[in-house]
């Protein structure tokens, strides 16, 4: 069994498996070169050969235990009919959905594959080309996090429009969540059929929700997605990443999540108490990948020591940043496995 799948099954290995969020990305010169060749970030996402190439690039440099499909969480809104573009230096721009009537104007969920089929081709190429011991992770955004982009039309600091809709017209708001949920089930189901062995839901903005809504808006939609996927594909392993919810991490102790990814704002030791010994992933501060040296080794060892008798996957608390030094990844691997 692949090392990471072993830990996701609740077992403990000698040293933890490791991969990094955004391991394919702008900190690697070869990624920047391939993106330029593709023309733009979105053209890269929809080009199966080049998307597979950038997924494999970090694996050629580093002996990670998993590869994560190269794509983006905003492809589902695009497949549902929203205009999407990435403006250099500004991030994503989307057309918006702000009323129940506008939800009805979206394309039907059954049509998403017209747009998303190149992504399934990327997964097929990866399933064929990855070394036997490397697991393949598919992913999507959580319904809440994807909804924030559809409602705001861009990245946002406070997600004010999304939270306001939630209070003013809860049932209209929840019908958007439900639609994203249904699309995500079909999208991830196709990724699994194409060869993804693990699926992860990124709920990057869960921490913006008020406590009383975390369960119903963040956790439960992710549970329903994973429950349906496990029904269709009993072998599939699941990771949920409700980022930034602090004390509310206890709400993520649900059977549909084989693993919960933890951000750097809480200690792994605390998380593992609250989450009852469930497999956890995390949680090194991405800043240490810029700083490097003894700081990187010390902070990484601290996490490994805290989690040494527990099912655990080493990762960062959030994605590796464009400013990270690629050489520091070798030092991290040595610190974690040494
Ligand atoms: O210029 C570029 O090359 C674009 C940078 C980039 C990259 C490398 C974006 C734009 N997306 C990605 C790839 C990506 N996005 C992956 C690939 C797999 C990996 O290596 O991890 C994944 C898993 C994502 C997921 C994603 N996209 C998230 C969730 C994870 C997180 O970082 O919180 C989010 C919030 C997005 C939206 C997004 N895509 C890109 C940007 C700049 C953003 C954030 C916009 C904002 O600030 O709100």
XYZ file of C-alpha atoms and ligand atoms in Angstrom:
386
model
C 0.000 0.000 0.000
C 1.228 3.526 -0.772
C 2.607 5.207 2.326
C 0.157 8.100 2.336
C -2.857 5.804 1.810
C -1.588 3.724 4.731
C -1.685 6.782 7.014
C -5.074 7.820 5.623
C -6.287 4.366 6.679
C -5.319 5.190 10.273
C -1.936 3.439 10.356
C 1.382 4.906 11.471
C 4.558 4.705 9.387
C 8.176 5.069 10.562
C 8.451 8.550 9.080
C 5.412 10.546 7.939
C 4.529 10.804 4.250
C 4.999 14.344 2.912
C 3.738 16.577 0.087
C 3.256 20.350 -0.097
C 0.200 22.389 -1.007
C 0.986 24.323 -4.245
C 4.071 22.121 -4.754
C 3.673 22.824 -8.483
C 3.756 26.580 -8.799
C 5.464 29.870 -9.144
C 8.445 29.177 -6.814
C 9.746 26.748 -9.498
C 11.422 28.326 -12.572
C 10.364 25.361 -14.740
C 6.707 26.035 -13.791
C 6.977 29.680 -14.876
C 8.506 28.537 -18.148
C 5.716 26.027 -18.882
C 3.021 28.566 -17.967
C 4.551 31.023 -20.453
C 4.573 28.268 -23.081
C 0.865 27.570 -22.409
C 0.064 31.287 -22.809
C -1.770 31.856 -19.529
C -2.652 30.163 -16.259
C -6.096 29.058 -17.526
C -4.701 27.742 -20.818
C -2.249 25.744 -18.710
C -5.117 24.281 -16.617
C -7.008 23.164 -19.746
C -3.977 21.714 -21.588
C -3.715 18.069 -20.377
C -0.105 17.502 -21.527
C 1.220 20.727 -20.010
C -0.910 20.462 -16.838
C 0.446 16.922 -16.331
C 3.959 18.242 -16.997
C 3.736 20.901 -14.243
C 2.190 18.364 -11.851
C 5.237 16.129 -12.408
C 7.874 18.894 -12.205
C 8.154 18.950 -8.384
C 8.303 15.123 -8.355
C 11.413 15.217 -10.559
C 13.141 17.480 -8.048
C 11.839 16.037 -4.790
C 10.847 12.624 -3.569
C 7.331 13.555 -2.373
C 4.836 10.843 -1.418
C 2.012 12.395 -3.445
C 1.308 14.482 -6.520
C -1.627 16.895 -6.648
C -3.425 17.436 -9.912
C -2.657 20.840 -11.422
C -5.950 22.725 -11.844
C -7.873 25.361 -9.855
C -10.926 25.531 -7.618
C -12.453 28.222 -9.867
C -12.910 25.901 -12.865
C -16.302 24.731 -11.502
C -17.796 28.264 -11.524
C -16.510 28.602 -15.081
C -18.070 25.253 -16.025
C -21.376 26.508 -14.538
C -21.254 29.416 -16.987
C -19.478 32.282 -15.200
C -16.823 34.280 -17.040
C -13.412 33.722 -15.434
C -10.078 35.393 -16.028
C -6.848 35.786 -14.090
C -5.440 39.294 -14.204
C -1.666 39.224 -13.597
C -0.869 40.541 -10.137
C -4.573 40.894 -9.226
C -5.839 37.323 -9.009
C -9.120 35.941 -10.332
C -12.026 37.973 -11.770
C -15.446 36.332 -12.256
C -18.927 37.364 -13.289
C -21.201 37.092 -10.243
C -24.242 35.255 -8.836
C -26.082 37.241 -6.140
C -29.755 36.239 -6.254
C -31.847 33.070 -6.467
C -32.869 34.238 -9.954
C -29.212 34.403 -11.064
C -28.656 30.846 -9.801
C -31.372 29.729 -12.250
C -29.422 31.359 -15.118
C -26.391 29.083 -14.522
C -25.761 26.070 -16.749
C -27.173 22.751 -15.495
C -24.788 20.593 -13.445
C -24.972 17.853 -16.106
C -23.191 20.187 -18.567
C -20.023 20.798 -16.499
C -18.097 17.993 -18.217
C -18.231 19.946 -21.517
C -15.808 22.402 -19.911
C -14.000 20.121 -17.461
C -13.192 17.057 -19.602
C -9.555 18.208 -20.250
C -8.989 17.971 -16.487
C -9.990 14.287 -16.544
C -7.476 13.787 -19.382
C -4.749 15.311 -17.193
C -5.620 12.847 -14.409
C -5.441 9.930 -16.858
C -1.961 10.974 -18.048
C -0.782 11.317 -14.439
C -2.199 7.952 -13.371
C -0.112 6.389 -16.137
C 3.117 8.351 -15.612
C 3.468 8.617 -11.849
C 5.885 6.230 -10.118
C 4.100 3.325 -8.369
C 4.834 4.618 -4.880
C 3.472 8.128 -5.522
C -0.220 8.702 -4.782
C -2.360 10.979 -6.951
C -4.535 13.591 -5.224
C -7.530 15.113 -7.015
C -9.248 18.182 -5.572
C -11.939 20.821 -5.702
C -12.882 23.834 -3.622
C -15.491 23.438 -0.877
C -18.964 24.749 -1.722
C -18.572 27.696 0.701
C -15.152 28.790 -0.596
C -16.236 28.444 -4.242
C -19.464 30.348 -3.435
C -17.473 33.271 -1.983
C -15.732 33.761 -5.353
C -19.004 33.389 -7.296
C -20.733 35.961 -5.070
C -17.874 38.481 -4.708
C -16.527 38.086 -8.264
C -12.953 38.065 -6.936
C -10.849 37.241 -3.896
C -12.031 39.135 -0.824
C -10.765 39.973 2.658
C -14.047 39.817 4.555
C -16.440 37.988 2.159
C -19.002 40.634 3.105
C -21.471 40.017 0.255
C -21.448 36.260 0.807
C -22.048 36.584 4.553
C -24.716 39.202 4.010
C -26.611 36.934 1.562
C -26.357 34.105 4.086
C -28.213 36.197 6.713
C -30.679 37.986 4.426
C -31.869 35.037 2.309
C -30.580 31.797 3.798
C -32.570 29.493 1.522
C -31.469 31.328 -1.660
C -27.874 31.244 -0.446
C -28.126 27.524 0.395
C -29.462 26.735 -3.073
C -26.148 28.048 -4.468
C -24.244 25.858 -1.966
C -26.347 22.852 -3.041
C -25.681 23.478 -6.719
C -21.899 23.699 -6.161
C -22.140 20.568 -4.010
C -23.819 18.601 -6.824
C -21.319 19.854 -9.418
C -18.410 18.969 -7.119
C -19.669 15.400 -6.665
C -19.806 14.885 -10.457
C -16.421 16.600 -11.006
C -14.579 14.610 -8.321
C -16.297 11.382 -9.307
C -14.844 11.805 -12.815
C -11.389 12.564 -11.361
C -11.609 9.329 -9.330
C -12.708 7.319 -12.372
C -9.717 8.792 -14.255
C -7.296 7.611 -11.534
C -7.249 9.952 -8.511
C -6.723 7.869 -5.341
C -7.296 10.632 -2.795
C -9.590 13.668 -3.047
C -9.164 16.874 -1.094
C -11.639 19.726 -0.573
C -10.019 23.137 -0.013
C -12.190 25.277 2.259
C -9.721 28.153 2.321
C -12.241 30.690 3.669
C -14.029 28.542 6.283
C -12.499 30.834 8.918
C -14.612 33.751 7.655
C -17.846 32.041 8.759
C -19.453 32.844 12.112
C -19.221 29.871 14.489
C -22.929 28.989 14.315
C -22.771 28.581 10.526
C -19.526 26.573 10.224
C -21.331 23.240 10.485
C -24.164 23.908 8.090
C -22.249 25.956 5.470
C -18.735 24.438 5.572
C -18.588 20.999 7.234
C -21.929 19.409 6.237
C -21.704 20.137 2.477
C -18.184 18.600 2.484
C -19.537 15.582 4.404
C -22.309 15.065 1.846
C -19.841 15.280 -1.064
C -17.489 12.732 0.484
C -20.347 10.431 1.584
C -21.647 10.238 -1.990
C -18.129 9.717 -3.404
C -17.453 6.921 -0.912
C -20.764 5.317 -1.898
C -19.767 5.403 -5.577
C -16.058 4.611 -5.026
C -15.658 2.693 -1.719
C -11.822 2.730 -1.830
C -11.489 6.547 -2.100
C -9.639 8.428 0.663
C -10.704 11.942 1.634
C -9.020 15.046 3.063
C -10.953 18.136 4.205
C -9.226 21.470 4.797
C -11.514 23.873 6.679
C -8.800 26.493 7.029
C -8.662 28.987 9.851
C -11.534 27.751 12.039
C -9.501 27.515 15.262
C -11.560 26.103 18.143
C -14.187 24.925 15.630
C -11.801 22.260 14.295
C -13.638 19.957 16.723
C -16.626 20.125 14.325
C -14.483 18.391 11.664
C -14.392 15.134 13.653
C -16.764 13.337 11.261
C -16.404 9.867 9.681
C -16.551 11.118 6.053
C -13.193 12.906 6.527
C -10.375 10.324 6.527
C -8.024 13.209 7.240
C -8.355 16.826 8.335
C -5.752 19.334 7.140
C -4.736 21.809 9.842
C -3.481 25.370 9.335
C -0.611 26.916 11.307
C -2.825 28.805 13.785
C -3.250 25.813 16.123
C -0.799 23.170 17.386
C -0.932 19.693 15.865
C -0.917 18.294 19.400
C -4.113 20.200 20.275
C -5.748 19.316 16.962
C -5.029 15.655 17.468
C -6.677 15.722 20.926
C -9.750 17.539 19.625
C -10.043 15.314 16.547
C -9.803 12.080 18.488
C -6.754 10.497 16.862
C -8.025 10.949 13.280
C -5.313 11.155 10.593
C -4.192 14.795 10.382
C -2.205 16.769 7.839
C -0.201 19.918 8.484
C 0.891 22.447 9.537
C 4.293 24.122 9.021
C 4.132 27.893 8.458
C 4.938 28.479 4.736
C 7.135 31.425 5.837
C 9.752 28.926 7.065
C 10.216 27.841 3.414
C 11.506 31.339 2.697
C 13.619 31.599 5.871
C 15.179 28.108 5.636
C 18.212 27.016 7.693
C 17.953 26.073 11.374
C 14.554 27.742 11.740
C 13.058 25.486 9.069
C 14.618 22.346 10.573
C 13.587 23.251 14.132
C 9.957 24.057 13.260
C 9.610 20.941 11.070
C 11.087 18.627 13.737
C 8.746 20.067 16.360
C 5.734 18.976 14.292
C 7.201 15.540 13.507
C 7.898 14.961 17.215
C 4.375 15.990 18.249
C 2.826 13.598 15.724
C 5.270 10.667 15.858
C 2.841 8.111 17.328
C -0.172 9.226 15.317
C -1.511 8.797 11.779
C -0.053 11.879 10.126
C 0.810 13.469 6.768
C 3.421 16.224 6.826
C 2.492 19.375 4.908
C 2.468 23.139 5.262
C -0.365 25.027 6.969
C -1.160 26.665 3.608
C 0.340 26.712 0.094
C 4.052 27.256 -0.541
C 4.507 30.854 -1.708
C 6.202 32.130 -4.909
C 9.018 33.604 -2.772
C 10.019 30.205 -1.284
C 13.538 28.965 -2.028
C 13.388 25.646 -3.974
C 16.587 24.448 -2.219
C 14.830 24.649 1.142
C 12.447 21.868 0.083
C 15.412 19.426 0.124
C 16.285 20.578 3.649
C 12.667 20.098 4.730
C 12.528 16.539 3.351
C 15.752 15.720 5.198
C 14.445 17.207 8.463
C 11.150 15.289 8.221
C 12.677 11.948 7.201
C 16.039 12.203 8.956
O 0.112 32.810 -11.933
C -0.135 31.612 -11.712
O 0.591 30.707 -12.100
C -1.389 31.328 -10.954
C -1.152 30.922 -9.553
C -2.054 29.748 -9.236
C -1.675 28.394 -9.127
C -0.287 27.816 -9.243
C -3.456 29.814 -9.082
C -4.310 31.003 -9.232
N -3.923 28.524 -8.884
C -2.874 27.639 -8.887
C -2.956 26.164 -8.799
C -3.768 25.608 -7.712
N -4.802 26.228 -7.054
C -3.664 24.298 -7.204
C -2.739 23.267 -7.826
C -2.253 22.179 -7.064
C -1.195 22.492 -6.019
O -0.003 22.483 -6.376
O -1.531 22.664 -4.848
C -4.596 24.185 -6.159
C -4.836 23.005 -5.250
C -5.303 25.400 -6.098
C -6.433 25.637 -5.187
C -6.906 27.036 -4.981
N -7.122 28.018 -5.912
C -7.333 27.526 -3.741
C -7.381 26.714 -2.477
C -6.051 26.602 -1.813
C -5.515 27.868 -1.233
O -4.421 28.271 -1.649
O -6.168 28.442 -0.332
C -7.777 28.853 -3.916
C -8.330 29.807 -2.862
C -7.641 29.159 -5.298
C -8.047 30.422 -5.966
C -6.880 31.039 -6.605
N -6.287 30.517 -7.728
C -5.211 31.292 -8.072
C -5.128 32.375 -7.124
C -4.124 33.490 -7.173
C -6.150 32.176 -6.195
C -6.404 32.988 -4.921
C -7.125 34.235 -5.170
C -7.385 34.967 -3.869
O -6.456 35.586 -3.340
O -8.515 34.917 -3.378
